[in-house]
mmCIF file of N, CA and C and ligand atoms in Angstrom:
data_model
loop_
_atom_site.group_PDB
_atom_site.id
_atom_site.type_symbol
_atom_site.label_atom_id
_atom_site.label_comp_id
_atom_site.label_asym_id
_atom_site.label_seq_id
_atom_site.Cartn_x
_atom_site.Cartn_y
_atom_site.Cartn_z
ATOM 1 N N MET A 1 -65.872 14.718 42.930
ATOM 2 C CA MET A 1 -66.611 14.473 41.524
ATOM 3 C C MET A 1 -66.157 13.230 40.460
ATOM 4 N N GLN A 2 -66.968 12.533 40.005
ATOM 5 C CA GLN A 2 -66.672 11.362 39.516
ATOM 6 C C GLN A 2 -67.947 11.592 38.121
ATOM 7 N N LYS A 3 -67.517 10.901 37.194
ATOM 8 C CA LYS A 3 -68.690 10.632 36.225
ATOM 9 C C LYS A 3 -67.736 9.706 34.854
ATOM 10 N N GLU A 4 -68.854 8.761 34.549
ATOM 11 C CA GLU A 4 -68.603 8.125 33.118
ATOM 12 C C GLU A 4 -69.142 8.443 32.393
ATOM 13 N N PHE A 5 -68.213 7.876 31.164
ATOM 14 C CA PHE A 5 -69.039 8.681 29.871
ATOM 15 C C PHE A 5 -68.432 7.434 28.449
ATOM 16 N N THR A 6 -69.088 7.805 27.475
ATOM 17 C CA THR A 6 -68.778 7.017 26.489
ATOM 18 C C THR A 6 -68.783 7.797 24.974
ATOM 19 N N LEU A 7 -68.588 7.432 24.086
ATOM 20 C CA LEU A 7 -68.119 8.420 22.925
ATOM 21 C C LEU A 7 -69.707 8.759 22.456
ATOM 22 N N THR A 8 -70.587 8.108 22.902
ATOM 23 C CA THR A 8 -72.074 8.461 22.438
ATOM 24 C C THR A 8 -72.604 9.906 23.429
ATOM 25 N N ASN A 9 -72.024 10.128 24.879
ATOM 26 C CA ASN A 9 -72.515 11.028 25.617
ATOM 27 C C ASN A 9 -71.355 12.257 26.122
ATOM 28 N N ILE A 10 -69.670 11.986 25.627
ATOM 29 C CA ILE A 10 -68.660 12.776 25.491
ATOM 30 C C ILE A 10 -69.038 14.356 25.903
ATOM 31 N N LYS A 11 -69.894 14.581 24.811
ATOM 32 C CA LYS A 11 -70.000 15.713 24.212
ATOM 33 C C LYS A 11 -70.897 16.678 25.674
ATOM 34 N N ASP A 12 -71.855 15.802 25.875
ATOM 35 C CA ASP A 12 -72.499 16.018 27.287
ATOM 36 C C ASP A 12 -71.580 16.679 28.449
ATOM 37 N N VAL A 13 -70.853 15.180 28.857
ATOM 38 C CA VAL A 13 -70.060 15.333 29.940
ATOM 39 C C VAL A 13 -69.012 16.440 29.883
ATOM 40 N N ALA A 14 -68.792 16.704 28.624
ATOM 41 C CA ALA A 14 -67.526 18.001 28.280
ATOM 42 C C ALA A 14 -68.668 19.372 28.746
ATOM 43 N N ALA A 15 -69.811 19.220 28.126
ATOM 44 C CA ALA A 15 -70.846 20.607 28.535
ATOM 45 C C ALA A 15 -70.849 21.007 30.112
ATOM 46 N N GLU A 16 -70.896 19.651 30.616
ATOM 47 C CA GLU A 16 -71.113 19.696 32.217
ATOM 48 C C GLU A 16 -70.032 20.143 32.551
ATOM 49 N N LEU A 17 -68.857 19.545 32.259
ATOM 50 C CA LEU A 17 -67.698 20.043 32.744
ATOM 51 C C LEU A 17 -67.253 21.318 33.045
ATOM 52 N N TRP A 18 -67.592 21.992 31.610
ATOM 53 C CA TRP A 18 -67.173 23.301 31.169
ATOM 54 C C TRP A 18 -68.402 24.642 32.092
ATOM 55 N N GLN A 19 -69.843 23.952 32.445
ATOM 56 C CA GLN A 19 -70.212 24.852 33.836
ATOM 57 C C GLN A 19 -69.700 25.002 34.774
ATOM 58 N N GLU A 20 -69.126 23.945 35.118
ATOM 59 C CA GLU A 20 -68.496 23.776 36.603
ATOM 60 C C GLU A 20 -67.109 24.301 36.686
ATOM 61 N N LEU A 21 -66.326 24.071 35.652
ATOM 62 C CA LEU A 21 -64.637 24.101 35.776
ATOM 63 C C LEU A 21 -64.436 25.562 34.857
ATOM 64 N N GLN A 22 -65.243 26.007 34.074
ATOM 65 C CA GLN A 22 -65.023 27.443 33.360
ATOM 66 C C GLN A 22 -64.268 28.405 34.060
ATOM 67 N N SER A 23 -63.932 28.624 35.599
ATOM 68 C CA SER A 23 -63.077 29.623 36.011
ATOM 69 C C SER A 23 -61.495 28.957 36.315
ATOM 70 N N TYR A 24 -61.791 27.576 35.703
ATOM 71 C CA TYR A 24 -59.793 27.294 35.708
ATOM 72 C C TYR A 24 -59.330 27.641 34.988
ATOM 73 N N ASN A 25 -58.183 28.208 34.823
ATOM 74 C CA ASN A 25 -57.557 28.641 33.181
ATOM 75 C C ASN A 25 -57.030 27.003 32.971
ATOM 76 N N VAL A 26 -56.182 26.795 33.534
ATOM 77 C CA VAL A 26 -55.324 25.372 33.180
ATOM 78 C C VAL A 26 -56.173 23.820 33.747
ATOM 79 N N TRP A 27 -56.235 23.271 32.831
ATOM 80 C CA TRP A 27 -56.960 21.529 33.109
ATOM 81 C C TRP A 27 -56.074 21.004 32.704
ATOM 82 N N ALA A 28 -55.412 20.300 33.827
ATOM 83 C CA ALA A 28 -54.162 19.253 33.671
ATOM 84 C C ALA A 28 -54.878 17.992 33.405
ATOM 85 N N PHE A 29 -54.720 17.117 32.246
ATOM 86 C CA PHE A 29 -55.307 15.940 32.274
ATOM 87 C C PHE A 29 -54.480 14.459 32.781
ATOM 88 N N ASP A 30 -54.509 14.008 33.964
ATOM 89 C CA ASP A 30 -53.888 13.034 34.016
ATOM 90 C C ASP A 30 -54.560 11.858 33.681
ATOM 91 N N ALA A 31 -54.025 11.024 32.836
ATOM 92 C CA ALA A 31 -54.221 9.835 32.330
ATOM 93 C C ALA A 31 -53.452 9.132 31.072
ATOM 94 N N ALA A 32 -53.146 7.565 31.237
ATOM 95 C CA ALA A 32 -52.113 7.027 30.373
ATOM 96 C C ALA A 32 -52.587 7.232 28.950
ATOM 97 N N MET A 33 -51.970 6.489 28.499
ATOM 98 C CA MET A 33 -52.027 6.469 26.169
ATOM 99 C C MET A 33 -53.118 6.110 26.444
ATOM 100 N N GLY A 34 -53.880 6.528 24.988
ATOM 101 C CA GLY A 34 -55.173 6.110 25.106
ATOM 102 C C GLY A 34 -56.093 5.865 25.683
ATOM 103 N N ALA A 35 -56.571 6.957 26.844
ATOM 104 C CA ALA A 35 -57.017 6.967 27.767
ATOM 105 C C ALA A 35 -58.142 7.480 27.115
ATOM 106 N N GLY A 36 -57.767 8.410 26.553
ATOM 107 C CA GLY A 36 -59.140 9.669 26.018
ATOM 108 C C GLY A 36 -59.006 10.764 26.115
ATOM 109 N N LYS A 37 -57.759 11.333 26.381
ATOM 110 C CA LYS A 37 -57.381 12.940 26.929
ATOM 111 C C LYS A 37 -57.748 13.463 25.549
ATOM 112 N N THR A 38 -56.959 13.332 24.265
ATOM 113 C CA THR A 38 -57.037 14.324 23.367
ATOM 114 C C THR A 38 -59.014 14.069 22.567
ATOM 115 N N THR A 39 -59.295 13.298 22.885
ATOM 116 C CA THR A 39 -60.620 12.979 22.233
ATOM 117 C C THR A 39 -61.515 13.733 23.348
ATOM 118 N N PHE A 40 -61.164 13.841 24.912
ATOM 119 C CA PHE A 40 -61.857 14.646 25.459
ATOM 120 C C PHE A 40 -61.905 16.011 25.196
ATOM 121 N N ILE A 41 -60.629 16.202 24.809
ATOM 122 C CA ILE A 41 -60.304 18.016 24.663
ATOM 123 C C ILE A 41 -60.850 18.420 23.682
ATOM 124 N N HIS A 42 -60.964 17.329 22.240
ATOM 125 C CA HIS A 42 -61.460 17.718 21.345
ATOM 126 C C HIS A 42 -63.352 17.839 21.517
ATOM 127 N N ALA A 43 -63.647 16.947 22.671
ATOM 128 C CA ALA A 43 -65.143 17.175 22.505
ATOM 129 C C ALA A 43 -65.352 18.791 23.406
ATOM 130 N N LEU A 44 -64.522 18.931 24.200
ATOM 131 C CA LEU A 44 -64.581 20.347 24.756
ATOM 132 C C LEU A 44 -64.379 21.051 23.922
ATOM 133 N N CYS A 45 -63.894 21.037 23.033
ATOM 134 C CA CYS A 45 -63.550 22.269 21.854
ATOM 135 C C CYS A 45 -65.086 22.175 21.057
ATOM 136 N N ASP A 46 -65.507 21.090 20.803
ATOM 137 C CA ASP A 46 -66.936 21.518 19.705
ATOM 138 C C ASP A 46 -68.024 22.136 20.703
ATOM 139 N N VAL A 47 -67.773 21.737 22.148
ATOM 140 C CA VAL A 47 -68.634 22.330 23.122
ATOM 141 C C VAL A 47 -68.429 23.608 23.139
ATOM 142 N N LEU A 48 -67.260 24.442 23.055
ATOM 143 C CA LEU A 48 -66.994 25.584 22.933
ATOM 144 C C LEU A 48 -67.021 26.127 21.747
ATOM 145 N N GLU A 49 -67.211 26.060 20.617
ATOM 146 C CA GLU A 49 -67.561 26.050 19.095
ATOM 147 C C GLU A 49 -66.313 26.552 18.839
ATOM 148 N N VAL A 50 -65.539 25.771 18.678
ATOM 149 C CA VAL A 50 -63.940 25.969 18.312
ATOM 150 C C VAL A 50 -64.169 25.817 16.731
ATOM 151 N N THR A 51 -63.753 27.257 16.199
ATOM 152 C CA THR A 51 -64.142 27.534 14.613
ATOM 153 C C THR A 51 -63.021 27.125 13.723
ATOM 154 N N ASP A 52 -61.530 27.099 14.212
ATOM 155 C CA ASP A 52 -60.864 26.374 13.127
ATOM 156 C C ASP A 52 -60.721 25.320 13.640
ATOM 157 N N ALA A 53 -60.302 24.204 12.466
ATOM 158 C CA ALA A 53 -59.921 22.866 12.659
ATOM 159 C C ALA A 53 -59.243 22.778 13.922
ATOM 160 N N VAL A 54 -59.740 21.382 14.516
ATOM 161 C CA VAL A 54 -59.022 20.896 15.716
ATOM 162 C C VAL A 54 -58.440 19.436 15.017
ATOM 163 N N GLY A 55 -57.611 20.206 14.530
ATOM 164 C CA GLY A 55 -56.205 18.962 14.184
ATOM 165 C C GLY A 55 -55.617 17.892 14.870
ATOM 166 N N SER A 56 -55.057 17.190 14.639
ATOM 167 C CA SER A 56 -54.415 16.040 15.241
ATOM 168 C C SER A 56 -53.300 16.682 15.907
ATOM 169 N N PRO A 57 -53.177 16.611 17.382
ATOM 170 C CA PRO A 57 -52.043 17.681 17.856
ATOM 171 C C PRO A 57 -50.672 16.307 18.205
ATOM 172 N N THR A 58 -50.701 15.198 17.146
ATOM 173 C CA THR A 58 -49.691 14.601 17.356
ATOM 174 C C THR A 58 -48.372 14.665 17.084
ATOM 175 N N PHE A 59 -48.253 16.031 16.209
ATOM 176 C CA PHE A 59 -46.836 16.005 16.230
ATOM 177 C C PHE A 59 -46.439 17.645 16.937
ATOM 178 N N SER A 60 -47.789 18.239 17.245
ATOM 179 C CA SER A 60 -47.438 19.609 17.460
ATOM 180 C C SER A 60 -47.525 19.888 19.167
ATOM 181 N N ILE A 61 -46.753 20.127 20.155
ATOM 182 C CA ILE A 61 -46.910 20.494 21.397
ATOM 183 C C ILE A 61 -47.836 21.299 21.725
ATOM 184 N N ILE A 62 -47.499 22.404 20.938
ATOM 185 C CA ILE A 62 -48.702 23.620 20.905
ATOM 186 C C ILE A 62 -49.823 23.697 20.005
ATOM 187 N N ASN A 63 -51.041 23.503 20.625
ATOM 188 C CA ASN A 63 -51.993 23.495 19.688
ATOM 189 C C ASN A 63 -52.934 25.173 20.002
ATOM 190 N N GLN A 64 -53.056 25.837 19.034
ATOM 191 C CA GLN A 64 -54.133 27.160 19.429
ATOM 192 C C GLN A 64 -55.221 27.544 18.541
ATOM 193 N N TYR A 65 -55.942 27.353 19.329
ATOM 194 C CA TYR A 65 -57.822 27.163 18.523
ATOM 195 C C TYR A 65 -58.357 28.589 18.850
ATOM 196 N N GLN A 66 -59.264 28.995 18.182
ATOM 197 C CA GLN A 66 -60.394 30.084 17.868
ATOM 198 C C GLN A 66 -61.675 29.887 18.132
ATOM 199 N N THR A 67 -62.431 29.566 19.583
ATOM 200 C CA THR A 67 -63.506 30.157 19.639
ATOM 201 C C THR A 67 -64.804 30.852 18.726
ATOM 202 N N ALA A 68 -65.875 30.323 18.483
ATOM 203 C CA ALA A 68 -66.610 31.466 17.865
ATOM 204 C C ALA A 68 -66.983 32.823 18.899
ATOM 205 N N LYS A 69 -66.717 32.484 20.305
ATOM 206 C CA LYS A 69 -66.882 33.694 20.958
ATOM 207 C C LYS A 69 -65.543 34.802 20.649
ATOM 208 N N GLU A 70 -64.542 34.545 20.115
ATOM 209 C CA GLU A 70 -63.103 34.778 19.901
ATOM 210 C C GLU A 70 -62.550 34.877 21.046
ATOM 211 N N LYS A 71 -62.308 33.367 21.659
ATOM 212 C CA LYS A 71 -61.880 33.220 22.728
ATOM 213 C C LYS A 71 -60.747 31.810 22.332
ATOM 214 N N ILE A 72 -59.519 32.410 23.085
ATOM 215 C CA ILE A 72 -58.196 31.392 22.261
ATOM 216 C C ILE A 72 -58.135 29.915 23.294
ATOM 217 N N ILE A 73 -58.107 29.147 22.671
ATOM 218 C CA ILE A 73 -57.664 27.853 23.761
ATOM 219 C C ILE A 73 -56.489 27.497 23.192
ATOM 220 N N TYR A 74 -55.651 27.095 24.205
ATOM 221 C CA TYR A 74 -54.256 26.536 23.891
ATOM 222 C C TYR A 74 -54.203 25.013 24.520
ATOM 223 N N HIS A 75 -53.986 24.191 23.634
ATOM 224 C CA HIS A 75 -54.091 22.775 23.839
ATOM 225 C C HIS A 75 -52.710 22.303 23.855
ATOM 226 N N LEU A 76 -51.709 21.848 24.835
ATOM 227 C CA LEU A 76 -50.368 21.677 25.014
ATOM 228 C C LEU A 76 -50.578 19.575 25.073
ATOM 229 N N ASP A 77 -50.360 19.449 24.062
ATOM 230 C CA ASP A 77 -49.411 17.811 24.220
ATOM 231 C C ASP A 77 -47.846 17.791 24.684
ATOM 232 N N LEU A 78 -47.539 17.491 25.808
ATOM 233 C CA LEU A 78 -46.194 17.444 26.016
ATOM 234 C C LEU A 78 -45.952 15.807 26.284
ATOM 235 N N TYR A 79 -46.304 14.817 25.225
ATOM 236 C CA TYR A 79 -45.578 13.961 25.137
ATOM 237 C C TYR A 79 -44.289 13.866 25.118
ATOM 238 N N ARG A 80 -43.701 14.532 23.923
ATOM 239 C CA ARG A 80 -42.152 14.403 23.547
ATOM 240 C C ARG A 80 -41.797 15.671 24.050
ATOM 241 N N ILE A 81 -42.034 16.029 24.962
ATOM 242 C CA ILE A 81 -40.849 17.400 25.834
ATOM 243 C C ILE A 81 -40.442 16.115 26.931
ATOM 244 N N LYS A 82 -38.696 16.576 26.676
ATOM 245 C CA LYS A 82 -38.193 15.686 28.117
ATOM 246 C C LYS A 82 -38.142 16.112 29.278
ATOM 247 N N ASP A 83 -37.833 17.660 29.492
ATOM 248 C CA ASP A 83 -38.494 17.964 30.880
ATOM 249 C C ASP A 83 -39.082 19.228 30.887
ATOM 250 N N GLU A 84 -38.476 20.208 31.983
ATOM 251 C CA GLU A 84 -38.897 21.857 32.488
ATOM 252 C C GLU A 84 -38.596 22.133 31.198
ATOM 253 N N GLU A 85 -36.775 22.438 31.432
ATOM 254 C CA GLU A 85 -36.240 23.534 30.562
ATOM 255 C C GLU A 85 -36.703 23.449 29.160
ATOM 256 N N GLU A 86 -36.836 22.148 28.868
ATOM 257 C CA GLU A 86 -37.361 22.151 27.190
ATOM 258 C C GLU A 86 -38.917 22.751 26.961
ATOM 259 N N ALA A 87 -39.524 22.504 27.822
ATOM 260 C CA ALA A 87 -40.769 22.878 27.798
ATOM 261 C C ALA A 87 -40.972 24.334 28.147
ATOM 262 N N ILE A 88 -39.685 25.331 29.050
ATOM 263 C CA ILE A 88 -39.867 26.441 28.838
ATOM 264 C C ILE A 88 -39.294 27.157 27.579
ATOM 265 N N GLN A 89 -37.789 26.562 27.039
ATOM 266 C CA GLN A 89 -37.842 26.713 25.803
ATOM 267 C C GLN A 89 -38.886 27.172 24.547
ATOM 268 N N ALA A 90 -39.765 26.527 25.160
ATOM 269 C CA ALA A 90 -40.821 25.585 23.436
ATOM 270 C C ALA A 90 -42.296 27.238 24.220
ATOM 271 N N GLY A 91 -42.098 27.449 25.057
ATOM 272 C CA GLY A 91 -42.861 28.764 25.237
ATOM 273 C C GLY A 91 -44.093 27.960 26.145
ATOM 274 N N VAL A 92 -43.877 26.878 26.474
ATOM 275 C CA VAL A 92 -44.968 26.525 27.655
ATOM 276 C C VAL A 92 -45.704 27.040 28.828
ATOM 277 N N GLU A 93 -44.130 27.341 29.794
ATOM 278 C CA GLU A 93 -44.387 28.335 30.729
ATOM 279 C C GLU A 93 -45.222 29.492 30.262
ATOM 280 N N ASP A 94 -45.062 30.182 29.476
ATOM 281 C CA ASP A 94 -45.819 31.853 28.946
ATOM 282 C C ASP A 94 -46.957 31.018 29.140
ATOM 283 N N ILE A 95 -47.310 30.114 28.272
ATOM 284 C CA ILE A 95 -48.757 30.210 27.917
ATOM 285 C C ILE A 95 -49.843 29.752 28.637
ATOM 286 N N LEU A 96 -49.477 28.853 30.103
ATOM 287 C CA LEU A 96 -49.337 28.123 31.106
ATOM 288 C C LEU A 96 -49.761 29.849 32.117
ATOM 289 N N TYR A 97 -49.584 30.780 31.989
ATOM 290 C CA TYR A 97 -49.568 31.329 32.673
ATOM 291 C C TYR A 97 -50.353 32.929 32.093
ATOM 292 N N SER A 98 -50.331 32.220 31.080
ATOM 293 C CA SER A 98 -51.418 33.534 30.113
ATOM 294 C C SER A 98 -52.315 34.283 30.308
ATOM 295 N N GLY A 99 -53.268 33.250 31.098
ATOM 296 C CA GLY A 99 -54.758 33.905 31.518
ATOM 297 C C GLY A 99 -56.032 33.166 30.842
ATOM 298 N N GLU A 100 -55.633 32.637 29.688
ATOM 299 C CA GLU A 100 -56.090 31.776 28.339
ATOM 300 C C GLU A 100 -56.553 30.230 28.889
ATOM 301 N N LEU A 101 -57.556 29.504 28.611
ATOM 302 C CA LEU A 101 -58.014 28.507 29.219
ATOM 303 C C LEU A 101 -56.901 27.384 28.128
ATOM 304 N N CYS A 102 -56.131 26.546 29.371
ATOM 305 C CA CYS A 102 -54.645 25.706 28.402
ATOM 306 C C CYS A 102 -55.723 24.315 29.095
ATOM 307 N N LEU A 103 -55.308 23.456 27.650
ATOM 308 C CA LEU A 103 -55.766 21.980 28.328
ATOM 309 C C LEU A 103 -54.601 21.017 27.819
ATOM 310 N N VAL A 104 -54.202 20.536 29.096
ATOM 311 C CA VAL A 104 -52.980 19.919 29.092
ATOM 312 C C VAL A 104 -52.845 18.543 28.847
ATOM 313 N N GLU A 105 -52.010 17.927 28.302
ATOM 314 C CA GLU A 105 -51.834 16.336 28.462
ATOM 315 C C GLU A 105 -50.459 16.078 28.764
ATOM 316 N N TRP A 106 -50.364 15.223 29.221
ATOM 317 C CA TRP A 106 -48.736 14.691 29.715
ATOM 318 C C TRP A 106 -49.005 15.995 31.015
ATOM 319 N N PRO A 107 -49.257 16.328 31.692
ATOM 320 C CA PRO A 107 -48.702 17.681 32.902
ATOM 321 C C PRO A 107 -47.589 16.850 33.730
ATOM 322 N N GLU A 108 -47.373 15.860 34.131
ATOM 323 C CA GLU A 108 -46.692 14.998 34.918
ATOM 324 C C GLU A 108 -45.048 15.248 34.222
ATOM 325 N N LYS A 109 -45.413 15.369 32.665
ATOM 326 C CA LYS A 109 -43.577 15.778 32.296
ATOM 327 C C LYS A 109 -43.153 17.094 33.006
ATOM 328 N N ILE A 110 -43.968 17.695 33.870
ATOM 329 C CA ILE A 110 -43.805 19.163 33.755
ATOM 330 C C ILE A 110 -44.222 19.815 35.226
ATOM 331 N N PRO A 111 -44.325 18.837 36.157
ATOM 332 C CA PRO A 111 -44.750 19.031 37.527
ATOM 333 C C PRO A 111 -44.495 20.313 38.098
ATOM 334 N N ALA A 112 -43.252 20.921 37.880
ATOM 335 C CA ALA A 112 -42.902 22.353 38.894
ATOM 336 C C ALA A 112 -43.472 23.419 38.161
ATOM 337 N N LEU A 113 -44.002 23.026 35.887
ATOM 338 C CA LEU A 113 -44.798 24.878 35.702
ATOM 339 C C LEU A 113 -45.918 24.403 35.939
ATOM 340 N N ILE A 114 -46.894 23.203 36.251
ATOM 341 C CA ILE A 114 -48.066 23.348 36.440
ATOM 342 C C ILE A 114 -48.516 24.259 37.403
ATOM 343 N N PRO A 115 -49.618 25.188 37.172
ATOM 344 C CA PRO A 115 -49.916 26.594 38.686
ATOM 345 C C PRO A 115 -50.645 25.530 39.535
ATOM 346 N N ASP A 116 -50.409 26.071 40.715
ATOM 347 C CA ASP A 116 -50.920 25.545 41.944
ATOM 348 C C ASP A 116 -52.875 25.238 41.923
ATOM 349 N N ASP A 117 -52.902 26.367 41.197
ATOM 350 C CA ASP A 117 -54.607 26.565 40.790
ATOM 351 C C ASP A 117 -54.814 26.058 39.991
ATOM 352 N N ALA A 118 -54.431 24.982 39.110
ATOM 353 C CA ALA A 118 -54.818 24.154 37.925
ATOM 354 C C ALA A 118 -55.768 23.017 38.451
ATOM 355 N N VAL A 119 -57.016 22.897 37.598
ATOM 356 C CA VAL A 119 -57.506 22.111 37.987
ATOM 357 C C VAL A 119 -57.444 21.080 37.438
ATOM 358 N N HIS A 120 -57.150 19.572 38.240
ATOM 359 C CA HIS A 120 -56.474 17.815 37.718
ATOM 360 C C HIS A 120 -57.857 17.384 37.510
ATOM 361 N N LEU A 121 -57.739 16.795 36.052
ATOM 362 C CA LEU A 121 -58.803 15.988 35.485
ATOM 363 C C LEU A 121 -57.850 14.293 35.342
ATOM 364 N N LYS A 122 -58.535 13.405 36.411
ATOM 365 C CA LYS A 122 -57.755 11.783 36.119
ATOM 366 C C LYS A 122 -58.691 11.167 34.940
ATOM 367 N N ILE A 123 -58.888 10.472 33.868
ATOM 368 C CA ILE A 123 -59.619 9.794 33.161
ATOM 369 C C ILE A 123 -59.033 8.393 33.636
ATOM 370 N N GLU A 124 -59.799 7.731 33.537
ATOM 371 C CA GLU A 124 -59.281 6.059 33.567
ATOM 372 C C GLU A 124 -60.296 5.156 32.750
ATOM 373 N N THR A 125 -59.381 3.881 31.819
ATOM 374 C CA THR A 125 -60.367 3.329 31.423
ATOM 375 C C THR A 125 -61.022 2.124 31.935
ATOM 376 N N ILE A 126 -62.653 2.063 31.635
ATOM 377 C CA ILE A 126 -62.828 1.027 32.561
ATOM 378 C C ILE A 126 -63.248 -0.179 31.651
ATOM 379 N N ASN A 127 -63.664 0.202 30.271
ATOM 380 C CA ASN A 127 -63.676 -1.063 29.191
ATOM 381 C C ASN A 127 -63.962 -0.291 27.856
ATOM 382 N N THR A 128 -63.981 -1.008 26.840
ATOM 383 C CA THR A 128 -63.334 -0.236 25.771
ATOM 384 C C THR A 128 -64.271 0.724 25.421
ATOM 385 N N GLU A 129 -65.318 0.852 25.501
ATOM 386 C CA GLU A 129 -66.684 2.331 25.518
ATOM 387 C C GLU A 129 -66.561 3.278 26.739
ATOM 388 N N THR A 130 -65.927 2.624 28.188
ATOM 389 C CA THR A 130 -66.215 3.898 29.073
ATOM 390 C C THR A 130 -64.747 3.862 29.597
ATOM 391 N N ARG A 131 -65.126 4.951 29.841
ATOM 392 C CA ARG A 131 -64.101 5.982 30.775
ATOM 393 C C ARG A 131 -65.028 6.310 32.065
ATOM 394 N N ARG A 132 -63.728 6.715 32.436
ATOM 395 C CA ARG A 132 -64.332 7.341 34.346
ATOM 396 C C ARG A 132 -63.285 8.679 34.728
ATOM 397 N N ILE A 133 -63.979 9.842 34.915
ATOM 398 C CA ILE A 133 -63.115 11.396 34.722
ATOM 399 C C ILE A 133 -63.535 11.448 36.167
ATOM 400 N N THR A 134 -62.259 11.546 36.640
ATOM 401 C CA THR A 134 -62.399 12.237 38.444
ATOM 402 C C THR A 134 -61.789 13.545 38.406
ATOM 403 N N LEU A 135 -62.407 14.600 38.936
ATOM 404 C CA LEU A 135 -61.830 16.172 39.099
ATOM 405 C C LEU A 135 -61.000 15.889 40.482
ATOM 406 N N GLN A 136 -59.902 16.610 40.176
ATOM 407 C CA GLN A 136 -59.075 17.159 41.486
ATOM 408 C C GLN A 136 -59.028 18.968 41.621
ATOM 409 N N PHE A 137 -59.817 19.160 42.763
ATOM 410 C CA PHE A 137 -59.366 20.695 42.560
ATOM 411 C C PHE A 137 -58.854 20.940 43.404
ATOM 412 N N PRO A 138 -57.633 21.761 43.272
ATOM 413 C CA PRO A 138 -56.514 22.860 44.209
ATOM 414 C C PRO A 138 -57.171 23.139 45.390
ATOM 415 N N ASN A 139 -55.794 23.099 46.417
ATOM 416 C CA ASN A 139 -56.425 23.017 47.653
ATOM 417 C C ASN A 139 -56.488 24.572 47.929
HETATM 418 N N1 ADP B 1 -65.576 7.130 26.247
HETATM 419 C C1 ADP B 1 -64.893 7.268 25.434
HETATM 420 N N2 ADP B 1 -63.587 8.713 25.705
HETATM 421 C C2 ADP B 1 -62.743 8.601 25.044
HETATM 422 N N3 ADP B 1 -62.122 7.667 24.065
HETATM 423 C C3 ADP B 1 -62.209 6.688 23.898
HETATM 424 C C4 ADP B 1 -63.775 6.494 24.222
HETATM 425 N N4 ADP B 1 -64.278 5.132 24.300
HETATM 426 C C5 ADP B 1 -63.528 4.375 23.295
HETATM 427 N N5 ADP B 1 -62.600 5.884 22.813
HETATM 428 C C6 ADP B 1 -61.355 5.565 21.956
HETATM 429 O O1 ADP B 1 -60.047 5.880 22.612
HETATM 430 C C7 ADP B 1 -59.185 5.977 21.975
HETATM 431 C C8 ADP B 1 -58.799 7.480 23.030
HETATM 432 O O2 ADP B 1 -57.540 8.296 22.393
HETATM 433 P P1 ADP B 1 -56.941 9.337 22.787
HETATM 434 O O3 ADP B 1 -58.067 10.143 22.863
HETATM 435 O O4 ADP B 1 -56.043 9.948 21.564
HETATM 436 O O5 ADP B 1 -55.920 9.243 23.915
HETATM 437 P P2 ADP B 1 -54.962 10.053 24.475
HETATM 438 O O6 ADP B 1 -55.053 10.898 24.182
HETATM 439 O O7 ADP B 1 -55.109 9.970 26.275
HETATM 440 O O8 ADP B 1 -53.670 8.954 24.258
HETATM 441 C C9 ADP B 1 -59.616 6.985 20.894
HETATM 442 O O9 ADP B 1 -59.555 5.854 19.723
HETATM 443 C C10 ADP B 1 -61.172 6.964 21.218
HETATM 444 O O10 ADP B 1 -62.288 6.761 20.131
HETATM 445 MG MG1 MG B 2 -53.270 12.623 23.594
#
């Protein structure tokens, strides 16, 4: 499954993906720096009506959000994580297996910790406004 989007329809696309992927707990975003992982995750948080502020995760590895429906969302930004051992120390593994929704940036930092049943979302830059998202379902 593939879809293209701009900032104008990003929330619609996030809502569509939520309809399709809500049974998956772990969403691993595979994309280069600046592709739009954080921006897409924030759009999804809008769709899910996150009630606390969706702050910039720039300096935070583990972000926890609360939705209007009292659900917890974890947003992991592993950019600054060195390896799997450091991630485990930080509590990342516990979160990935918590059963809560986990939205993960830079999953390639911890390949062995990403659950086999995670859905992967690849984001590619088409041009300044346009991104393409491709879903990769677990085997
Ligand atoms: N269609 C789009 N989807 C997501 N981001 C976009 C799009 N078009 C432009 N952008 C811009 O690209 C940048 C993406 O940054 P960010 O979400 O932080 O990327 P990442 O988390 O992948 O490093 C933002 O400045 C955003 O405004
Ligand atoms: Mg980011």
